[in-house]
PDB file of C-alpha atoms in Angstrom:
ATOM      1  CA  MET A   1      -0.349   0.124   0.191  1.00  0.00           C
ATOM      2  CA  LYS A   2       2.769   2.281   0.867  1.00  0.00           C
ATOM      3  CA  ARG A   3       4.088   1.900  -2.508  1.00  0.00           C
ATOM      4  CA  PHE A   4       1.078   2.548  -4.504  1.00  0.00           C
ATOM      5  CA  LEU A   5       0.441   5.609  -2.568  1.00  0.00           C
ATOM      6  CA  LEU A   6       4.197   6.736  -3.347  1.00  0.00           C
ATOM      7  CA  VAL A   7       3.726   5.879  -7.316  1.00  0.00           C
ATOM      8  CA  VAL A   8       0.227   8.542  -6.744  1.00  0.00           C
ATOM      9  CA  ALA A   9       1.852  10.700  -5.177  1.00  0.00           C
ATOM     10  CA  THR A  10       5.218  10.806  -7.338  1.00  0.00           C
ATOM     11  CA  LEU A  11       2.356  11.037 -10.481  1.00  0.00           C
ATOM     12  CA  LEU A  12       0.353  13.619  -9.394  1.00  0.00           C
ATOM     13  CA  GLY A  13       3.255  15.691  -8.288  1.00  0.00           C
ATOM     14  CA  PHE A  14       5.043  15.262 -11.353  1.00  0.00           C
ATOM     15  CA  VAL A  15       1.282  16.684 -13.283  1.00  0.00           C
ATOM     16  CA  ALA A  16       1.729  19.299 -10.340  1.00  0.00           C
ATOM     17  CA  VAL A  17       5.099  21.238 -11.558  1.00  0.00           C
ATOM     18  CA  SER A  18       5.430  20.595 -15.369  1.00  0.00           C
ATOM     19  CA  SER A  19       2.807  23.645 -16.247  1.00  0.00           C
ATOM     20  CA  ALA A  20       4.838  24.862 -19.413  1.00  0.00           C
ATOM     21  CA  GLN A  21       3.046  22.486 -21.954  1.00  0.00           C
ATOM     22  CA  PRO A  22      -1.242  22.471 -22.904  1.00  0.00           C
ATOM     23  CA  ARG A  23      -3.507  20.165 -20.673  1.00  0.00           C
ATOM     24  CA  ALA A  24      -7.138  19.287 -20.097  1.00  0.00           C
ATOM     25  CA  LEU A  25      -9.257  18.386 -17.266  1.00  0.00           C
ATOM     26  CA  GLY A  26     -12.384  16.437 -17.183  1.00  0.00           C
ATOM     27  CA  LEU A  27     -14.762  13.070 -16.909  1.00  0.00           C
ATOM     28  CA  ARG A  28     -14.165   9.834 -18.384  1.00  0.00           C
ATOM     29  CA  LEU A  29     -17.611   8.381 -18.463  1.00  0.00           C
ATOM     30  CA  GLY A  30     -18.064   4.304 -18.973  1.00  0.00           C
ATOM     31  CA  ALA A  31     -20.806   1.727 -18.500  1.00  0.00           C
ATOM     32  CA  TYR A  32     -18.815   0.698 -15.680  1.00  0.00           C
ATOM     33  CA  ASN A  33     -16.897   3.731 -14.221  1.00  0.00           C
ATOM     34  CA  SER A  34     -16.443   6.766 -14.518  1.00  0.00           C
ATOM     35  CA  GLU A  35     -13.147   8.871 -13.600  1.00  0.00           C
ATOM     36  CA  LEU A  36     -11.521  11.871 -13.085  1.00  0.00           C
ATOM     37  CA  SER A  37      -9.460  12.298 -15.738  1.00  0.00           C
ATOM     38  CA  TYR A  38      -5.968  14.516 -16.829  1.00  0.00           C
ATOM     39  CA  GLU A  39      -4.066  14.707 -20.100  1.00  0.00           C
ATOM     40  CA  HIS A  40      -1.019  16.422 -20.462  1.00  0.00           C
ATOM     41  CA  ILE A  41       1.198  17.078 -23.642  1.00  0.00           C
ATOM     42  CA  MET A  42       4.638  15.637 -23.413  1.00  0.00           C
ATOM     43  CA  HIS A  43       6.077  15.722 -26.891  1.00  0.00           C
ATOM     44  CA  GLY A  44       5.039  16.555 -29.970  1.00  0.00           C
ATOM     45  CA  ALA A  45       1.509  16.003 -30.155  1.00  0.00           C
ATOM     46  CA  ASP A  46       2.115  12.089 -27.757  1.00  0.00           C
ATOM     47  CA  PHE A  47       0.266  13.100 -24.096  1.00  0.00           C
ATOM     48  CA  LEU A  48       0.133  11.570 -20.714  1.00  0.00           C
ATOM     49  CA  GLU A  49      -3.214  10.599 -19.768  1.00  0.00           C
ATOM     50  CA  MET A  50      -4.503   9.768 -16.021  1.00  0.00           C
ATOM     51  CA  GLU A  51      -7.427   8.669 -14.311  1.00  0.00           C
ATOM     52  CA  LEU A  52      -8.419   8.301 -10.885  1.00  0.00           C
ATOM     53  CA  GLY A  53     -11.772   6.524 -10.722  1.00  0.00           C
ATOM     54  CA  ALA A  54     -14.177   4.267  -9.028  1.00  0.00           C
ATOM     55  CA  SER A  55     -15.184   0.833  -9.712  1.00  0.00           C
ATOM     56  CA  ARG A  56     -18.294  -0.945  -7.683  1.00  0.00           C
ATOM     57  CA  ASN A  57     -18.966  -4.164  -7.864  1.00  0.00           C
ATOM     58  CA  ASP A  58     -21.840  -6.092  -5.230  1.00  0.00           C
ATOM     59  CA  ASP A  59     -20.265  -5.463  -2.181  1.00  0.00           C
ATOM     60  CA  GLY A  60     -19.208  -2.015  -2.550  1.00  0.00           C
ATOM     61  CA  PHE A  61     -16.716   0.646  -4.107  1.00  0.00           C
ATOM     62  CA  GLY A  62     -13.562   1.014  -5.032  1.00  0.00           C
ATOM     63  CA  PHE A  63     -10.549   3.012  -6.490  1.00  0.00           C
ATOM     64  CA  ARG A  64      -8.550   3.210 -10.023  1.00  0.00           C
ATOM     65  CA  PHE A  65      -5.354   4.940 -10.521  1.00  0.00           C
ATOM     66  CA  THR A  66      -4.703   4.523 -14.220  1.00  0.00           C
ATOM     67  CA  GLY A  67      -1.778   6.345 -16.307  1.00  0.00           C
ATOM     68  CA  ILE A  68      -1.016   6.148 -19.785  1.00  0.00           C
ATOM     69  CA  TYR A  69       1.338   7.274 -22.623  1.00  0.00           C
ATOM     70  CA  ASN A  70      -0.115   7.875 -25.577  1.00  0.00           C
ATOM     71  CA  TRP A  71       1.240   8.561 -29.080  1.00  0.00           C
ATOM     72  CA  MET A  72      -0.691  10.362 -31.660  1.00  0.00           C
ATOM     73  CA  ILE A  73      -1.096   7.939 -34.951  1.00  0.00           C
ATOM     74  CA  ALA A  74      -2.957  10.519 -36.961  1.00  0.00           C
ATOM     75  CA  GLN A  75      -4.136  14.073 -36.974  1.00  0.00           C
ATOM     76  CA  PRO A  76      -6.892  14.424 -39.693  1.00  0.00           C
ATOM     77  CA  ASN A  77      -7.955  17.357 -41.175  1.00  0.00           C
ATOM     78  CA  TRP A  78     -11.261  16.564 -41.650  1.00  0.00           C
ATOM     79  CA  THR A  79     -12.646  20.267 -40.370  1.00  0.00           C
ATOM     80  CA  ASN A  80     -11.799  23.883 -41.075  1.00  0.00           C
ATOM     81  CA  ARG A  81     -11.894  24.552 -37.081  1.00  0.00           C
ATOM     82  CA  GLY A  82     -10.863  22.324 -34.349  1.00  0.00           C
ATOM     83  CA  GLU A  83      -8.334  19.393 -34.212  1.00  0.00           C
ATOM     84  CA  TRP A  84      -9.037  15.757 -34.823  1.00  0.00           C
ATOM     85  CA  GLY A  85      -6.815  13.079 -33.168  1.00  0.00           C
ATOM     86  CA  PHE A  86      -6.290   9.427 -33.378  1.00  0.00           C
ATOM     87  CA  TYR A  87      -4.094   8.112 -30.657  1.00  0.00           C
ATOM     88  CA  GLY A  88      -3.309   4.592 -28.860  1.00  0.00           C
ATOM     89  CA  GLY A  89      -1.159   4.356 -25.798  1.00  0.00           C
ATOM     90  CA  VAL A  90      -0.180   1.484 -23.479  1.00  0.00           C
ATOM     91  CA  GLY A  91       0.313   2.407 -19.153  1.00  0.00           C
ATOM     92  CA  GLY A  92      -0.866   0.670 -15.790  1.00  0.00           C
ATOM     93  CA  SER A  93      -3.736   0.488 -13.558  1.00  0.00           C
ATOM     94  CA  LEU A  94      -3.046   0.251  -9.810  1.00  0.00           C
ATOM     95  CA  GLY A  95      -6.458  -0.127  -7.319  1.00  0.00           C
ATOM     96  CA  ALA A  96      -8.521  -1.993  -4.669  1.00  0.00           C
ATOM     97  CA  LEU A  97     -12.291  -3.260  -4.436  1.00  0.00           C
ATOM     98  CA  PRO A  98     -14.009  -5.028  -1.502  1.00  0.00           C
ATOM     99  CA  TYR A  99     -14.747  -8.251  -2.054  1.00  0.00           C
ATOM    100  CA  ASP A 100     -17.074 -10.464  -0.105  1.00  0.00           C
ATOM    101  CA  ASN A 101     -18.127  -7.983   2.747  1.00  0.00           C
ATOM    102  CA  ASP A 102     -14.859  -8.041   4.181  1.00  0.00           C
ATOM    103  CA  ASP A 103     -12.100  -8.159   2.172  1.00  0.00           C
ATOM    104  CA  LEU A 104     -10.269  -5.696   0.465  1.00  0.00           C
ATOM    105  CA  PHE A 105      -8.355  -6.770  -3.443  1.00  0.00           C
ATOM    106  CA  PHE A 106      -5.819  -4.891  -5.029  1.00  0.00           C
ATOM    107  CA  SER A 107      -5.304  -4.839  -8.533  1.00  0.00           C
ATOM    108  CA  ALA A 108      -2.623  -4.074 -10.720  1.00  0.00           C
ATOM    109  CA  ALA A 109      -2.469  -4.263 -14.546  1.00  0.00           C
ATOM    110  CA  VAL A 110      -0.990  -3.680 -17.824  1.00  0.00           C
ATOM    111  CA  VAL A 111      -3.549  -1.786 -20.347  1.00  0.00           C
ATOM    112  CA  GLY A 112      -3.614  -0.402 -23.816  1.00  0.00           C
ATOM    113  CA  GLN A 113      -5.691   2.419 -24.990  1.00  0.00           C
ATOM    114  CA  LEU A 114      -7.026   3.321 -28.937  1.00  0.00           C
ATOM    115  CA  GLY A 115      -9.188   6.588 -29.556  1.00  0.00           C
ATOM    116  CA  LEU A 116      -9.964   9.278 -31.314  1.00  0.00           C
ATOM    117  CA  GLU A 117     -10.595  12.769 -30.105  1.00  0.00           C
ATOM    118  CA  TYR A 118     -11.282  15.922 -31.058  1.00  0.00           C
ATOM    119  CA  THR A 119     -10.502  19.173 -29.930  1.00  0.00           C
ATOM    120  CA  PHE A 120     -12.808  22.296 -30.569  1.00  0.00           C
ATOM    121  CA  TRP A 121     -11.432  25.829 -30.914  1.00  0.00           C
ATOM    122  CA  PHE A 122     -12.974  26.597 -27.754  1.00  0.00           C
ATOM    123  CA  PRO A 123     -11.600  25.199 -24.382  1.00  0.00           C
ATOM    124  CA  LEU A 124     -13.819  21.765 -25.153  1.00  0.00           C
ATOM    125  CA  GLN A 125     -12.329  18.083 -25.785  1.00  0.00           C
ATOM    126  CA  LEU A 126     -14.321  15.112 -26.373  1.00  0.00           C
ATOM    127  CA  ALA A 127     -12.820  11.774 -27.377  1.00  0.00           C
ATOM    128  CA  ILE A 128     -14.018   8.190 -27.135  1.00  0.00           C
ATOM    129  CA  ASP A 129     -12.217   5.474 -26.857  1.00  0.00           C
ATOM    130  CA  ILE A 130     -11.621   1.423 -25.675  1.00  0.00           C
ATOM    131  CA  ARG A 131      -9.070   0.377 -23.363  1.00  0.00           C
ATOM    132  CA  PRO A 132      -8.635  -2.983 -22.560  1.00  0.00           C
ATOM    133  CA  ALA A 133      -6.121  -4.568 -19.463  1.00  0.00           C
ATOM    134  CA  ILE A 134      -4.696  -7.245 -18.729  1.00  0.00           C
ATOM    135  CA  GLY A 135      -4.870  -8.143 -14.936  1.00  0.00           C
ATOM    136  CA  LEU A 136      -1.626  -8.964 -13.394  1.00  0.00           C
ATOM    137  CA  VAL A 137      -2.893  -8.998  -9.920  1.00  0.00           C
ATOM    138  CA  GLY A 138      -6.332  -9.228  -8.588  1.00  0.00           C
ATOM    139  CA  SER A 139      -8.182 -12.339  -9.763  1.00  0.00           C
ATOM    140  CA  HIS A 140     -10.998 -10.809  -8.166  1.00  0.00           C
ATOM    141  CA  PHE A 141     -11.264  -7.892 -10.767  1.00  0.00           C
ATOM    142  CA  TYR A 142     -10.221  -9.881 -13.898  1.00  0.00           C
ATOM    143  CA  SER A 143     -12.386 -12.606 -13.796  1.00  0.00           C
ATOM    144  CA  SER A 144     -11.419 -13.521 -17.584  1.00  0.00           C
ATOM    145  CA  GLY A 145      -8.505 -11.705 -17.720  1.00  0.00           C
ATOM    146  CA  LEU A 146      -9.669  -8.669 -19.268  1.00  0.00           C
ATOM    147  CA  VAL A 147     -11.410  -5.829 -17.495  1.00  0.00           C
ATOM    148  CA  GLU A 148     -14.405  -3.493 -18.619  1.00  0.00           C
ATOM    149  CA  GLY A 149     -12.054  -1.859 -21.161  1.00  0.00           C
ATOM    150  CA  ILE A 150     -13.409  -3.347 -23.851  1.00  0.00           C
ATOM    151  CA  TRP A 151     -16.467  -1.216 -23.494  1.00  0.00           C
ATOM    152  CA  PRO A 152     -15.956   2.372 -25.506  1.00  0.00           C
ATOM    153  CA  THR A 153     -16.124   5.483 -22.578  1.00  0.00           C
ATOM    154  CA  LEU A 154     -16.824   9.098 -23.039  1.00  0.00           C
ATOM    155  CA  SER A 155     -14.237  11.735 -22.018  1.00  0.00           C
ATOM    156  CA  VAL A 156     -15.105  15.422 -21.837  1.00  0.00           C
ATOM    157  CA  ARG A 157     -12.449  17.554 -20.477  1.00  0.00           C
ATOM    158  CA  TYR A 158     -11.768  21.310 -20.686  1.00  0.00           C
ATOM    159  CA  SER A 159      -8.744  21.873 -22.508  1.00  0.00           C
ATOM    160  CA  PHE A 160      -6.604  24.803 -21.352  1.00  0.00           C
TER     161      PHE A 160
END
């Protein structure tokens, strides 16, 4: 647990001190979870995406922290205003979820992501993506080896 908190604190500290690049802050909403989402442009159009989310099962609520480095695959010029982007990336996820009403199970997963985003000419960004995850630890999270990442999610972010 101490390592998990150290990783989360380190990543959040990195986000807080890196203010020279464009960023976006908002929500990532899926069928089975919702997350606070932060996006930070790193090199060119590539970006780091971090989410802190809530998960739910029959025994209660848990949390999950996910960090992904995304590469901008293509930026088609489909409209005169705003910017489109296809992206894909890899990262990791750590979390905890109650099980059997008394136990708390921790999870770790490797995640991948593919998505399409549109940044308007005003400070709003919409994105739709899929994020499959292969569970490394926490078999109660990943009963079939994958977590709910095969369902599309919608992100709505304020871009600044």
